[in-house]
Amino acid sequence: MDLEFLYKHPSQRENSDGKEGKTASAMSEKFSEKEIWMNFKNGSREAFAFMYESHFFQLFNYGRQFCTNKELVKDCIQELFVELWNKRKNLGETDAIKFYLFKSLKRKIIRKLSQHPNLSAHSQALDKNIFEIVLPIENELIAEQDEQERKQKIRNAVNKLSAQQREVIFLMFYENLSYDQIAELLSVKTKTVRNLLGKAIQSLKNKLLFILFFLLFTLF
Amino acid sequence: MRYRDFTIQDFVADEYFRKWVYQPTPEAETFWQNWLQENPSKRKEVDEARALLQQIQFRNFQASQEDFKEVWQKIESEEMPAATRPVYKLRPQPGNWRTYAFKGAVAASLLIGMIWFAFALLQSPSDSEVYFTAFNETKTVILPDHSQVSLNANSRLTFDENWEVDKPREVWLEGEAFFDIEELYKSSMPFEKVKFIVHTGNLDVEVLGTTFNVNSRRGKTQVVLNTGKVAIKANSEETGNITMEPGDLVELSENSKSFDKKLVNPEDYNAWMQKKLVFKRSPLANVAEQFQDYYGIPMQFKSDNISQQQVTGSIPTESIEMFLQVLAKSMQLHITQENDTVWIENQKQEDNP
């Protein structure tokens, strides 16, 4: 069963992988992404396990943003890592491991969904649910009658964004990817990503900001 | 580009700026407060960018530690060739077929192809998915219609990979499972619901959208209904059908010609999902049965009269040791384990000074 929480920014999330987390952070302090990748290519199980430990939860969350089938997402992550290990000698260099993993996982899930139309019908998230934006938890707490209307306005505004615009926001705000990396993930030009974000901000700003400000000031 | 030329978009796209909003450090706080003092005209953009970053939140799909470990174990076992396939099965990938084809002679592969094609024609569309659990393991399965099935230990659930639109949704169960079934309306007739059917060895459970527990072992099937309404159809025409209301327990034994029905507290029967077993005036023989179903270890009584002693209470299933300890304490039993069997006898005086 998936526990669905409001998405906290990665920095605010508790480290959910306990012991593994410690070895993971020790490793990331000692080595750069490029060195970890090189070690992994040279057959280091430690580096391989580190890559898994430090990215599994993010990869799972990312996949589930557009695929409702939890088992399918898990299978794709599994396949991805099995392939990584088996093909490690032939892989190129990278200093952006997370981006590399995100890209491969997305391709895998989309390929699997398109190869199996029946599966796709059940597992492909509805357009409005892809990278769905939810209201901040603080807003949910303000349950006063007149807040309902504001909440509805926010909902309407964020729902006007396209799935692609929401994906850009997700990848940039929460996963810290760059314009170029997002462009590659979405198979569009960097300029298009800038435009997508620009339009998203414009529409959010016009419809939302005064509401958001009101909320902010009532909160603090 | 300098910060003083930044638009809202530039601010939200700036990693250093985002870091200040999401993970403020004293350094970042000082930097941005100073910067804002020097560039008061930018306060509006900065505030708006901050508000955007803070207010936009995505749904979080948190994988569990079990998922984390399960996938890793599969990765480790899959690296070996000819490893176990994942439980969640897809049709063979093109790559696999190609390898097979190259290995055999062209004629052989043609023959295989023809047989496979004929087989596929006969079989289609029944590519089935099989989920099973080991002893002392439970698992949650999501069906193609998003209904949820929790599988208890030592159980097996089978269903077709492809569910035809508007056709009854069917699954086959051996063992025990709790079903949380979503209502599904027919696309052709929007007011009519699509049936969901659980087949067991001796009966079918037909529902539209409900929650219920089915336990089918040793030729006996027991159904307990939590919510909604279900119809039970026995395989034998003589026994016929029966409908259930919430709280009903219906049982059909192998050699029985009719259903047994009684009112129960349904939560007691799916307590296994919370890793415990609940007993209400159940004979120890029944505890032994459920113990063996869950852990795969037989439980024997040194004298027959013990097996009829009644147990009331809940026992955690997380570890065998704990289970036996709780049972021994509460029933004042002497429990020993030898030759993969658990032996039960009454506590003697000298055991309990």
Coordinates of C-alpha atoms in Angstrom, one line a residue:
Chain A
M1 CA 0.0 0.0 0.0
D2 CA 1.3 3.4 -0.8
L3 CA 1.4 5.9 1.9
E4 CA 0.6 9.2 0.3
F5 CA 1.9 12.2 2.1
L6 CA 2.1 15.6 0.9
Y7 CA 5.3 15.9 -0.9
K8 CA 7.8 17.5 1.4
H9 CA 10.8 19.0 -0.2
P10 CA 13.6 16.4 -0.1
S11 CA 15.5 18.6 2.4
Q12 CA 12.6 18.5 4.8
R13 CA 12.1 14.7 4.6
E14 CA 13.4 12.5 7.3
N15 CA 16.0 10.2 6.2
S16 CA 13.9 7.2 5.8
D17 CA 16.7 4.7 5.1
G18 CA 18.3 4.7 8.5
K19 CA 21.5 2.8 8.5
E20 CA 22.0 2.8 4.8
G21 CA 21.6 6.6 4.9
K22 CA 24.7 6.9 7.0
T23 CA 27.0 4.9 4.7
A24 CA 25.4 6.8 1.8
S25 CA 26.2 10.2 3.2
A26 CA 29.7 9.1 4.2
M27 CA 30.3 8.1 0.7
S28 CA 28.9 11.3 -0.9
E29 CA 31.2 13.3 1.4
K30 CA 34.2 11.4 0.4
F31 CA 33.6 11.1 -3.4
S32 CA 32.2 13.3 -6.2
E33 CA 29.5 11.9 -8.4
K34 CA 32.0 11.4 -11.1
E35 CA 34.3 9.3 -8.8
I36 CA 31.3 7.2 -7.6
W37 CA 30.3 6.5 -11.1
M38 CA 33.9 5.6 -12.1
N39 CA 34.1 3.2 -9.1
F40 CA 30.9 1.6 -10.0
K41 CA 32.0 1.2 -13.6
N42 CA 35.2 -0.5 -12.3
G43 CA 33.0 -3.0 -10.5
S44 CA 32.7 -1.5 -7.0
R45 CA 29.7 -3.1 -5.3
E46 CA 29.8 -0.4 -2.7
A47 CA 29.4 2.3 -5.2
F48 CA 26.6 0.4 -6.9
A49 CA 24.8 -0.1 -3.6
F50 CA 25.3 3.5 -2.8
M51 CA 23.7 4.6 -6.0
Y52 CA 20.7 2.4 -5.2
E53 CA 20.4 3.5 -1.6
S54 CA 20.6 7.1 -2.4
H55 CA 18.2 7.2 -5.3
F56 CA 15.6 4.4 -4.8
F57 CA 13.0 6.5 -2.9
Q58 CA 13.4 9.5 -5.3
L59 CA 13.1 7.2 -8.4
F60 CA 10.0 5.5 -6.9
N61 CA 8.3 8.8 -6.2
Y62 CA 9.3 10.1 -9.7
G63 CA 7.9 7.0 -11.5
R64 CA 4.7 7.1 -9.5
Q65 CA 4.0 10.7 -10.5
F66 CA 3.0 9.4 -13.9
C67 CA 2.4 5.6 -13.4
T68 CA -0.2 4.4 -11.0
N69 CA 1.1 0.8 -10.9
K70 CA 3.4 0.5 -8.0
E71 CA 4.7 -2.9 -9.0
L72 CA 5.5 -1.8 -12.5
V73 CA 7.5 1.1 -11.1
K74 CA 9.4 -1.2 -8.8
D75 CA 10.1 -3.7 -11.6
C76 CA 11.4 -0.9 -13.8
I77 CA 13.8 0.3 -11.1
Q78 CA 14.9 -3.3 -10.6
E79 CA 15.5 -3.8 -14.3
L80 CA 17.3 -0.5 -14.5
F81 CA 19.8 -1.4 -11.8
V82 CA 20.3 -5.0 -13.2
E83 CA 21.1 -3.5 -16.6
L84 CA 23.3 -0.9 -15.1
W85 CA 25.4 -3.5 -13.4
N86 CA 25.6 -5.9 -16.4
K87 CA 26.4 -3.1 -18.8
R88 CA 28.6 -1.0 -16.5
K89 CA 31.7 -1.5 -18.6
N90 CA 30.1 -0.1 -21.7
L91 CA 28.5 2.9 -20.1
G92 CA 29.8 6.4 -20.7
E93 CA 30.9 8.8 -18.0
T94 CA 28.6 11.1 -16.1
D95 CA 28.8 13.5 -13.2
A96 CA 25.0 13.6 -12.8
I97 CA 24.0 10.2 -11.7
K98 CA 20.5 11.1 -10.5
F99 CA 19.7 12.7 -13.8
Y100 CA 21.0 9.6 -15.7
L101 CA 18.8 7.3 -13.5
F102 CA 15.7 9.5 -13.9
K103 CA 16.2 9.5 -17.6
S104 CA 16.6 5.8 -17.9
L105 CA 13.7 5.1 -15.5
K106 CA 11.3 7.3 -17.4
R107 CA 12.2 5.7 -20.7
K108 CA 11.7 2.3 -19.2
I109 CA 8.3 3.0 -17.8
I110 CA 7.1 4.7 -20.9
R111 CA 8.3 1.9 -23.1
K112 CA 6.6 -0.7 -20.9
L113 CA 3.4 1.2 -20.9
S114 CA 3.4 1.6 -24.7
Q115 CA 4.2 -2.0 -25.3
H116 CA 1.3 -3.3 -23.3
P117 CA -1.8 -1.3 -24.2
N118 CA -3.9 -3.2 -21.6
L119 CA -1.4 -2.5 -18.9
S120 CA -1.2 1.1 -20.0
A121 CA -5.0 1.6 -19.6
H122 CA -4.7 0.7 -16.0
S123 CA -1.3 2.0 -15.1
Q124 CA -1.0 5.3 -17.0
A125 CA -2.0 8.1 -14.6
L126 CA -4.9 10.2 -15.9
D127 CA -3.6 13.4 -17.4
K128 CA -4.8 15.5 -14.5
N129 CA -3.1 13.2 -12.0
I130 CA 0.3 13.3 -13.7
F131 CA 2.6 15.3 -11.4
E132 CA -0.4 16.4 -9.5
I133 CA 0.1 19.5 -7.4
V134 CA -1.6 19.4 -4.0
L135 CA -2.4 22.1 -1.5
P136 CA 0.1 22.7 1.2
I137 CA -0.7 21.1 4.5
E138 CA -1.1 24.5 6.2
N139 CA -3.8 25.3 3.8
E140 CA -5.6 22.1 4.6
L141 CA -5.6 23.1 8.2
I142 CA -7.4 26.3 7.6
A143 CA -10.8 24.7 7.3
E144 CA -12.9 27.9 7.8
Q145 CA -15.8 28.3 5.5
D146 CA -14.5 31.3 3.6
E147 CA -11.2 29.6 3.1
Q148 CA -12.9 26.9 1.0
E149 CA -13.4 29.4 -1.8
R150 CA -9.8 30.3 -1.8
K151 CA -8.7 26.7 -1.8
Q152 CA -10.9 26.1 -4.7
K153 CA -9.3 29.0 -6.6
I154 CA -5.9 27.6 -5.9
R155 CA -7.0 24.2 -7.1
N156 CA -8.4 25.6 -10.3
A157 CA -5.3 27.6 -10.9
V158 CA -2.8 24.7 -10.5
N159 CA -5.1 22.4 -12.5
K160 CA -4.9 24.8 -15.4
L161 CA -1.2 23.9 -15.8
S162 CA -0.5 21.2 -18.3
A163 CA 1.0 17.9 -17.2
Q164 CA 4.3 18.9 -18.9
Q165 CA 4.4 22.2 -17.0
R166 CA 3.9 20.4 -13.8
E167 CA 6.6 18.0 -14.6
V168 CA 9.0 20.9 -15.3
I169 CA 8.2 22.4 -11.9
F170 CA 8.6 19.1 -10.2
L171 CA 12.0 18.4 -11.7
M172 CA 13.3 21.8 -11.1
F173 CA 11.9 22.7 -7.7
Y174 CA 12.1 19.3 -6.1
E175 CA 14.8 17.4 -7.9
N176 CA 17.1 20.4 -8.6
L177 CA 17.6 19.5 -12.3
S178 CA 18.8 22.1 -14.7
Y179 CA 16.9 23.5 -17.7
D180 CA 19.1 21.3 -20.0
Q181 CA 18.6 18.1 -18.1
I182 CA 14.8 18.7 -17.9
A183 CA 14.8 19.3 -21.6
E184 CA 16.5 16.0 -22.2
L185 CA 14.1 14.2 -20.0
L186 CA 11.1 15.7 -21.7
S187 CA 12.6 15.3 -25.2
V188 CA 12.2 19.0 -26.0
K189 CA 14.5 22.0 -26.5
T190 CA 15.9 23.9 -23.6
K191 CA 14.2 26.9 -24.9
T192 CA 10.8 25.1 -24.7
V193 CA 11.4 24.2 -21.1
R194 CA 12.1 27.9 -20.3
N195 CA 8.9 28.8 -22.0
L196 CA 6.9 26.1 -20.2
L197 CA 8.1 27.3 -16.9
G198 CA 7.6 31.0 -17.8
K199 CA 4.0 30.4 -18.9
A200 CA 3.4 28.3 -15.8
I201 CA 4.7 31.0 -13.5
Q202 CA 2.7 33.7 -15.4
S203 CA -0.5 31.8 -15.0
L204 CA 0.1 30.9 -11.4
K205 CA 1.2 34.5 -10.6
N206 CA -1.8 36.1 -12.2
K207 CA -4.4 33.8 -10.6
L208 CA -2.7 32.9 -7.4
L209 CA -0.3 35.2 -5.9
F210 CA -2.7 37.5 -4.1
I211 CA -4.4 34.5 -2.7
L212 CA -1.1 33.0 -1.7
F213 CA 0.0 36.2 -0.1
F214 CA -3.1 36.3 1.9
L215 CA -2.5 32.8 3.1
L216 CA 1.1 33.5 3.9
F217 CA 0.2 36.5 6.0
T218 CA -2.5 34.7 7.9
L219 CA 0.0 32.0 8.6
F220 CA 2.9 34.0 9.9
Chain B
M1 CA 23.3 37.6 -15.3
R2 CA 23.2 39.4 -11.9
Y3 CA 20.6 38.9 -9.3
R4 CA 19.4 42.5 -9.8
D5 CA 18.3 41.6 -13.3
F6 CA 16.4 38.5 -12.2
T7 CA 12.8 37.9 -13.0
I8 CA 10.6 35.7 -10.8
Q9 CA 11.3 32.8 -13.2
D10 CA 15.1 33.4 -12.9
F11 CA 14.8 33.3 -9.1
V12 CA 12.8 30.1 -8.9
A13 CA 15.2 28.5 -11.4
D14 CA 18.2 29.5 -9.3
E15 CA 19.5 26.7 -7.2
Y16 CA 21.0 29.0 -4.6
F17 CA 17.8 30.9 -4.2
R18 CA 15.8 27.7 -3.9
K19 CA 18.2 26.5 -1.3
W20 CA 17.5 29.6 0.8
V21 CA 13.8 28.9 0.6
Y22 CA 13.8 25.2 1.3
Q23 CA 16.9 24.8 3.5
P24 CA 17.6 28.2 5.0
T25 CA 21.1 28.5 6.6
P26 CA 22.2 31.5 8.6
E27 CA 24.7 32.4 5.8
A28 CA 22.0 32.3 3.1
E29 CA 19.6 34.3 5.3
T30 CA 22.2 37.0 5.9
F31 CA 23.1 37.1 2.2
W32 CA 19.5 37.5 1.0
Q33 CA 18.5 39.9 3.7
N34 CA 21.5 42.1 2.9
W35 CA 20.9 41.8 -0.8
L36 CA 17.2 42.8 -0.4
Q37 CA 18.3 45.9 1.6
E38 CA 20.6 46.9 -1.2
N39 CA 18.0 46.1 -3.9
P40 CA 14.6 47.1 -2.4
S41 CA 13.1 47.3 -5.8
K42 CA 13.4 43.6 -6.1
R43 CA 11.5 42.7 -3.0
K44 CA 8.3 42.1 -4.9
E45 CA 9.9 39.5 -7.2
V46 CA 11.7 37.8 -4.4
D47 CA 8.6 37.5 -2.2
E48 CA 6.5 36.2 -5.1
A49 CA 9.2 33.7 -6.1
R50 CA 9.4 32.6 -2.5
A51 CA 5.6 32.2 -2.3
L52 CA 5.6 30.1 -5.4
L53 CA 8.3 27.8 -4.2
Q54 CA 6.6 27.4 -0.8
Q55 CA 3.1 26.9 -2.0
I56 CA 3.5 24.4 -4.8
Q57 CA 3.6 20.9 -3.4
F58 CA 3.4 17.5 -5.2
R59 CA 1.8 14.3 -4.1
N60 CA 4.5 12.2 -2.4
F61 CA 4.6 8.5 -3.1
Q62 CA 6.6 7.1 -0.3
A63 CA 8.1 3.7 -1.0
S64 CA 8.3 1.5 2.1
Q65 CA 11.4 0.0 3.6
E66 CA 10.0 -3.4 2.4
D67 CA 9.8 -2.1 -1.2
F68 CA 13.4 -0.8 -0.8
K69 CA 14.7 -4.2 0.4
E70 CA 12.6 -6.3 -1.9
V71 CA 13.8 -4.5 -5.1
W72 CA 17.4 -4.7 -3.9
Q73 CA 17.1 -8.4 -3.2
K74 CA 15.7 -9.0 -6.7
I75 CA 18.5 -6.9 -8.2
E76 CA 21.1 -9.0 -6.5
S77 CA 19.5 -12.3 -7.5
E78 CA 18.8 -11.2 -11.1
E79 CA 22.4 -10.4 -11.8
M80 CA 23.0 -14.1 -11.9
P81 CA 21.8 -15.6 -15.2
A82 CA 18.7 -17.7 -15.1
A83 CA 17.5 -15.9 -12.0
T84 CA 14.0 -16.0 -10.7
R85 CA 11.7 -13.8 -12.6
P86 CA 9.9 -10.9 -10.8
V87 CA 6.5 -11.8 -9.4
Y88 CA 4.9 -9.2 -11.6
K89 CA 5.1 -10.8 -15.0
L90 CA 5.0 -9.3 -18.4
R91 CA 4.9 -11.2 -21.7
P92 CA 8.4 -12.3 -22.9
Q93 CA 10.3 -9.3 -24.2
P94 CA 11.4 -9.4 -27.9
G95 CA 15.0 -9.8 -26.9
N96 CA 14.3 -13.1 -25.2
W97 CA 12.7 -14.5 -28.3
R98 CA 15.5 -13.4 -30.5
T99 CA 18.1 -15.1 -28.3
Y100 CA 16.1 -18.3 -28.4
A101 CA 15.7 -18.1 -32.2
F102 CA 19.4 -17.7 -32.7
K103 CA 20.2 -20.6 -30.5
G104 CA 18.0 -23.1 -32.5
A105 CA 18.1 -24.0 -36.1
V106 CA 15.9 -21.9 -38.4
A107 CA 13.5 -24.9 -39.0
A108 CA 13.3 -25.6 -35.3
S109 CA 12.5 -22.0 -34.5
L110 CA 9.9 -22.0 -37.2
L111 CA 8.3 -25.0 -35.7
I112 CA 8.5 -23.6 -32.2
G113 CA 7.0 -20.4 -33.6
M114 CA 4.1 -22.2 -35.1
I115 CA 3.4 -24.2 -32.0
W116 CA 3.7 -21.0 -29.9
F117 CA 1.3 -19.2 -32.3
A118 CA -1.2 -22.1 -32.1
F119 CA -0.8 -22.1 -28.3
A120 CA -1.3 -18.4 -28.1
L121 CA -4.4 -18.6 -30.3
L122 CA -5.9 -21.2 -28.0
Q123 CA -4.8 -19.6 -24.9
S124 CA -5.5 -16.0 -25.6
P125 CA -6.2 -13.8 -23.8
S126 CA -5.4 -15.8 -20.7
D127 CA -1.9 -14.6 -19.9
S128 CA -2.2 -15.0 -16.2
E129 CA -0.5 -13.2 -13.4
V130 CA 0.3 -15.3 -10.3
Y131 CA 1.1 -13.8 -7.0
F132 CA 2.1 -16.0 -4.0
T133 CA 3.3 -15.6 -0.5
A134 CA 5.7 -17.8 1.5
F135 CA 5.0 -18.9 5.1
N136 CA 5.2 -16.0 7.5
E137 CA 4.9 -13.4 4.6
T138 CA 2.0 -11.2 3.6
K139 CA 1.7 -9.1 0.4
T140 CA -0.5 -6.5 -1.1
V141 CA -1.5 -6.9 -4.7
I142 CA -3.1 -4.2 -6.9
L143 CA -5.4 -5.6 -9.5
P144 CA -5.8 -4.0 -13.0
D145 CA -8.9 -2.2 -11.8
H146 CA -6.9 -0.7 -8.8
S147 CA -8.7 -2.9 -6.3
Q148 CA -6.5 -4.1 -3.5
V149 CA -5.9 -7.6 -2.3
S150 CA -3.9 -8.4 0.8
L151 CA -2.5 -12.0 0.6
N152 CA -2.0 -13.8 3.9
A153 CA 0.9 -16.2 4.3
N154 CA 1.1 -19.4 2.1
S155 CA -1.5 -18.2 -0.4
R156 CA -1.8 -17.8 -4.1
L157 CA -3.8 -15.4 -6.2
T158 CA -4.1 -15.8 -10.0
F159 CA -5.8 -13.6 -12.5
D160 CA -5.7 -12.7 -16.2
E161 CA -3.3 -10.0 -17.2
N162 CA -5.9 -8.6 -19.5
W163 CA -9.3 -7.8 -18.2
E164 CA -11.9 -7.3 -20.9
V165 CA -14.0 -4.2 -20.7
D166 CA -17.4 -4.8 -19.1
K167 CA -16.6 -8.5 -18.5
P168 CA -16.7 -9.9 -15.0
R169 CA -13.4 -9.4 -13.2
E170 CA -12.2 -12.8 -12.0
V171 CA -9.5 -14.0 -9.7
W172 CA -8.6 -17.4 -8.3
L173 CA -7.6 -17.9 -4.7
E174 CA -5.9 -20.6 -2.8
G175 CA -5.2 -19.7 0.9
E176 CA -6.4 -16.5 2.5
A177 CA -6.8 -13.0 1.3
F178 CA -8.7 -9.8 2.2
F179 CA -10.3 -8.0 -0.7
D180 CA -11.0 -4.3 -1.0
I181 CA -12.9 -4.2 -4.3
E182 CA -13.6 -0.9 -6.2
E183 CA -17.0 -0.5 -7.8
L184 CA -16.7 -0.4 -11.5
Y185 CA -19.4 0.7 -13.9
K186 CA -19.9 -0.7 -17.4
S187 CA -18.8 1.6 -20.1
S188 CA -21.7 0.4 -22.4
M189 CA -24.3 0.6 -19.7
P190 CA -23.3 3.3 -17.3
F191 CA -25.7 2.3 -14.6
E192 CA -24.7 -1.3 -14.4
K193 CA -21.8 -2.4 -12.3
V194 CA -19.2 -4.9 -13.4
K195 CA -19.1 -8.0 -11.2
F196 CA -16.0 -9.1 -9.4
I197 CA -15.7 -12.9 -8.8
V198 CA -13.4 -14.8 -6.4
H199 CA -13.1 -18.5 -7.4
T200 CA -12.1 -20.9 -4.7
G201 CA -12.0 -24.7 -4.8
N202 CA -15.6 -25.2 -3.9
L203 CA -17.4 -21.9 -4.5
D204 CA -17.5 -18.5 -6.1
V205 CA -17.8 -15.2 -4.3
E206 CA -19.6 -12.6 -6.4
V207 CA -19.5 -8.9 -5.5
L208 CA -19.9 -5.5 -7.0
G209 CA -17.8 -3.4 -4.6
T210 CA -17.0 -4.4 -1.1
T211 CA -14.5 -5.4 1.5
F212 CA -14.4 -9.0 2.6
N213 CA -12.0 -11.8 3.8
V214 CA -11.8 -15.2 2.1
N215 CA -10.0 -18.2 3.6
S216 CA -9.9 -21.3 1.5
R217 CA -7.8 -24.1 2.8
R218 CA -8.1 -27.9 3.2
G219 CA -11.2 -28.0 1.0
K220 CA -13.1 -25.6 3.2
T221 CA -13.9 -22.0 2.3
Q222 CA -14.9 -19.3 4.8
V223 CA -16.1 -15.8 3.7
V224 CA -16.4 -12.9 6.1
L225 CA -18.1 -9.7 4.9
N226 CA -17.0 -6.3 6.2
T227 CA -18.9 -3.9 4.0
G228 CA -21.3 -4.1 1.0
K229 CA -23.1 -7.1 -0.2
V230 CA -21.9 -10.4 -1.7
A231 CA -23.5 -13.5 -3.2
I232 CA -21.9 -16.9 -2.7
K233 CA -22.5 -19.5 -5.4
A234 CA -21.4 -23.1 -4.5
N235 CA -19.9 -25.2 -7.3
S236 CA -22.4 -27.9 -6.5
E237 CA -25.9 -27.1 -7.7
E238 CA -27.4 -28.9 -4.8
T239 CA -25.9 -26.4 -2.3
G240 CA -27.0 -23.4 -4.4
N241 CA -26.6 -19.8 -3.5
I242 CA -26.6 -17.5 -0.5
T243 CA -26.3 -13.8 0.0
M244 CA -24.3 -12.1 2.8
E245 CA -24.8 -8.9 4.8
P246 CA -21.9 -7.1 6.7
G247 CA -20.8 -9.1 9.7
D248 CA -21.9 -12.4 8.2
L249 CA -19.6 -15.4 8.2
V250 CA -20.4 -18.1 5.7
E251 CA -18.6 -21.4 5.6
L252 CA -18.7 -24.3 3.1
S253 CA -16.8 -27.5 3.9
E254 CA -15.7 -30.0 1.3
N255 CA -18.3 -32.7 2.2
S256 CA -21.0 -30.4 3.4
K257 CA -24.1 -29.9 1.3
S258 CA -25.1 -26.6 2.8
F259 CA -23.7 -23.3 4.0
D260 CA -23.0 -22.5 7.6
K261 CA -23.8 -18.9 8.5
K262 CA -23.3 -16.9 11.6
L263 CA -22.8 -13.3 12.8
V264 CA -19.2 -12.4 13.8
N265 CA -17.1 -9.3 14.4
P266 CA -15.5 -9.1 10.9
E267 CA -12.4 -7.3 12.1
D268 CA -11.3 -10.4 14.0
Y269 CA -11.0 -12.3 10.7
N270 CA -8.7 -9.8 9.0
A271 CA -6.6 -9.1 12.0
W272 CA -3.8 -11.0 10.3
M273 CA -3.3 -7.8 8.2
Q274 CA -2.2 -6.1 11.4
K275 CA 0.1 -9.0 12.1
K276 CA -2.0 -10.7 14.8
L277 CA -4.5 -13.5 15.1
V278 CA -7.7 -12.9 17.1
F279 CA -9.5 -15.8 18.8
K280 CA -12.8 -15.8 20.6
R281 CA -13.5 -19.0 22.5
S282 CA -11.7 -21.0 19.8
P283 CA -10.4 -24.5 20.6
L284 CA -6.6 -24.8 20.6
A285 CA -7.0 -27.2 17.6
N286 CA -8.2 -24.2 15.6
V287 CA -5.2 -22.1 16.8
A288 CA -2.9 -25.0 15.7
E289 CA -4.5 -24.9 12.3
Q290 CA -4.0 -21.2 11.8
F291 CA -0.5 -21.4 13.2
Q292 CA 0.4 -24.1 10.7
D293 CA -1.2 -22.1 7.8
Y294 CA 0.8 -19.0 8.7
Y295 CA 4.2 -20.4 9.6
G296 CA 4.1 -23.8 7.9
I297 CA 5.1 -25.6 11.1
P298 CA 2.8 -28.3 12.4
M299 CA 1.5 -28.0 16.0
Q300 CA 0.8 -31.2 17.9
F301 CA -0.8 -31.9 21.2
K302 CA 0.6 -34.4 23.7
S303 CA -2.9 -35.3 24.9
D304 CA -6.2 -34.9 23.1
N305 CA -8.0 -33.0 25.8
I306 CA -5.7 -30.0 25.4
S307 CA -6.8 -29.4 21.8
Q308 CA -10.3 -28.6 23.0
Q309 CA -9.2 -25.9 25.5
Q310 CA -10.7 -22.6 24.5
V311 CA -8.6 -19.5 23.6
T312 CA -9.7 -15.9 23.7
G313 CA -7.5 -13.0 22.9
S314 CA -5.1 -11.7 20.2
I315 CA -1.7 -13.1 19.5
P316 CA 1.0 -11.2 17.5
T317 CA 2.3 -13.1 14.5
E318 CA 5.5 -11.1 13.9
S319 CA 7.8 -13.8 15.3
I320 CA 7.2 -17.5 16.1
E321 CA 8.9 -17.2 19.4
M322 CA 6.6 -14.3 20.5
F323 CA 3.6 -16.2 19.3
L324 CA 4.4 -19.3 21.3
Q325 CA 5.4 -17.3 24.3
V326 CA 2.1 -15.4 24.4
L327 CA 0.2 -18.6 23.9
A328 CA 2.1 -20.5 26.6
K329 CA 1.7 -17.7 29.1
S330 CA -1.9 -17.0 28.6
M331 CA -3.0 -20.6 28.5
Q332 CA -0.4 -22.0 31.0
L333 CA 0.9 -24.4 28.5
H334 CA 4.3 -26.0 28.2
I335 CA 5.5 -25.6 24.6
T336 CA 8.5 -27.3 23.1
Q337 CA 9.9 -27.3 19.6
E338 CA 11.5 -30.5 18.1
N339 CA 11.9 -32.0 14.7
D340 CA 10.2 -29.0 13.0
T341 CA 7.1 -29.6 15.1
V342 CA 5.7 -27.6 18.0
W343 CA 4.6 -29.8 20.9
I344 CA 2.0 -28.6 23.3
E345 CA 1.3 -30.0 26.8
N346 CA -0.2 -28.8 30.0
Q347 CA 2.1 -27.0 32.3
K348 CA 3.2 -29.4 35.1
Q349 CA 3.4 -28.3 38.7
E350 CA 7.2 -28.5 38.8
D351 CA 7.5 -26.2 35.7
N352 CA 5.8 -23.5 37.6
P353 CA 7.2 -23.3 41.1

